Coordinates of C-alpha atoms in Angstrom, one line a residue:
M8 CA -133.9 -19.2 210.6
E9 CA -136.1 -16.1 211.0
A10 CA -137.4 -16.6 207.5
E11 CA -138.4 -20.2 208.4
V12 CA -140.3 -19.0 211.5
D13 CA -142.0 -16.3 209.4
R14 CA -143.0 -19.0 206.8
A15 CA -144.4 -21.2 209.5
R16 CA -146.3 -18.2 211.0
V17 CA -147.9 -17.3 207.7
S18 CA -148.8 -20.9 207.0
A19 CA -150.5 -21.3 210.4
E20 CA -152.6 -18.1 209.8
A21 CA -153.6 -19.1 206.2
D22 CA -157.2 -19.5 205.3
D23 CA -156.5 -22.7 203.2
S24 CA -154.5 -24.9 205.6
W25 CA -154.0 -27.7 203.1
Q26 CA -152.5 -25.3 200.5
A27 CA -150.5 -23.6 203.3
L28 CA -149.1 -27.0 204.4
M29 CA -148.1 -28.0 200.9
D30 CA -146.5 -24.6 200.3
Y31 CA -144.6 -24.6 203.6
L32 CA -143.2 -28.1 203.0
E33 CA -142.3 -27.4 199.4
E34 CA -140.4 -24.2 200.2
S35 CA -138.8 -25.4 203.4
M36 CA -137.5 -28.5 201.6
R37 CA -136.4 -26.6 198.6
L38 CA -134.3 -24.3 200.8
Q39 CA -132.8 -27.3 202.7
A40 CA -132.0 -29.0 199.4
G41 CA -129.8 -26.1 198.4
N42 CA -128.2 -25.6 201.8
K43 CA -126.6 -28.4 203.8
G44 CA -126.0 -26.2 206.7
L45 CA -129.7 -25.3 207.0
R46 CA -130.5 -29.0 206.6
A47 CA -128.3 -29.8 209.6
L48 CA -129.8 -27.0 211.7
M49 CA -133.4 -27.9 211.0
C50 CA -132.9 -31.6 212.0
P51 CA -135.6 -32.5 214.4
A52 CA -133.1 -34.3 216.6
G53 CA -132.2 -31.0 218.1
S54 CA -129.2 -28.7 218.1
V55 CA -126.4 -27.5 220.3
F56 CA -127.2 -24.0 219.2
D57 CA -129.5 -21.9 221.4
S58 CA -130.8 -19.9 218.5
V59 CA -131.9 -23.1 216.7
R60 CA -133.6 -24.4 219.8
E61 CA -135.4 -21.1 220.2
C62 CA -136.4 -21.1 216.6
K63 CA -137.9 -24.6 216.9
A64 CA -139.7 -23.6 220.1
V65 CA -141.5 -21.0 218.1
M66 CA -142.0 -23.0 215.0
N67 CA -143.3 -26.3 216.5
P68 CA -146.5 -24.8 217.9
L69 CA -147.1 -23.0 214.6
I70 CA -146.8 -26.3 212.7
E71 CA -149.1 -27.9 215.3
Q72 CA -151.6 -25.1 214.6
L73 CA -151.3 -25.6 210.9
V74 CA -152.0 -29.3 211.3
T75 CA -155.0 -28.6 213.6
N76 CA -156.4 -26.1 211.2
A77 CA -156.1 -28.6 208.3
H78 CA -157.8 -31.2 210.5
S79 CA -160.7 -28.8 211.2
Q80 CA -161.0 -28.0 207.5
G81 CA -161.2 -31.7 206.7
T82 CA -158.3 -31.6 204.3
L83 CA -155.7 -33.6 206.3
R84 CA -156.2 -37.1 207.6
Q85 CA -157.0 -37.0 211.3
D86 CA -154.1 -39.5 212.1
C87 CA -151.5 -37.2 210.6
T88 CA -149.7 -35.2 213.3
A89 CA -147.2 -32.4 213.5
R90 CA -144.7 -35.1 214.5
D91 CA -145.4 -36.9 211.2
I92 CA -144.6 -33.6 209.4
A93 CA -141.3 -33.3 211.3
L94 CA -140.4 -37.0 210.5
L95 CA -141.3 -36.4 206.9
Q96 CA -138.8 -33.6 206.7
L97 CA -136.1 -35.8 208.3
A98 CA -136.8 -38.5 205.8
L99 CA -136.6 -36.1 202.9
V100 CA -133.3 -34.8 204.2
G101 CA -132.1 -38.4 204.2
I102 CA -133.2 -38.7 200.6
M103 CA -131.4 -35.5 199.7
D104 CA -128.2 -36.8 201.3
A105 CA -128.5 -40.2 199.6
T106 CA -129.1 -38.8 196.1
P107 CA -126.7 -35.9 195.6
Q108 CA -126.6 -36.6 191.8
E109 CA -130.4 -36.2 191.7
P110 CA -131.1 -32.9 193.6
E111 CA -134.9 -33.1 192.9
A112 CA -135.4 -36.7 194.0
Y113 CA -136.9 -35.7 197.3
R114 CA -139.8 -34.0 195.6
R115 CA -141.3 -37.3 194.4
H116 CA -141.4 -38.6 198.0
L117 CA -142.9 -35.3 199.2
E118 CA -145.6 -35.7 196.7
L119 CA -146.2 -39.3 197.7
F120 CA -146.5 -38.3 201.3
L121 CA -148.9 -35.4 200.6
D122 CA -151.1 -37.7 198.5
G123 CA -151.2 -40.2 201.3
V124 CA -152.2 -37.8 204.1
R125 CA -154.7 -35.7 202.2
A126 CA -158.2 -36.4 203.5

């Protein structure tokens, strides 16, 4: 979980917010694809574990900052929010769970989303 927070922090502080957003999502989802436990913990619906809630309390503002930065740089559609990013991750987890025989299937949908939200 600490690595996920660090990744979000580095992304929020990056000069190129669009590249940082793509890198963050690609790495986060790659890690979740290989680890069902992490997938369950990162679910936006919440967790019974204090450590997960604390992690999300730190991460969420960092992702909001990353989205704000990308908006300011004109690289992310103005109507795309941090909530959209969280819902995308939830959708990609659903794709992972639905296609265990195709462990890379989620990547296509991540690319489609990113193509759709780029300004």
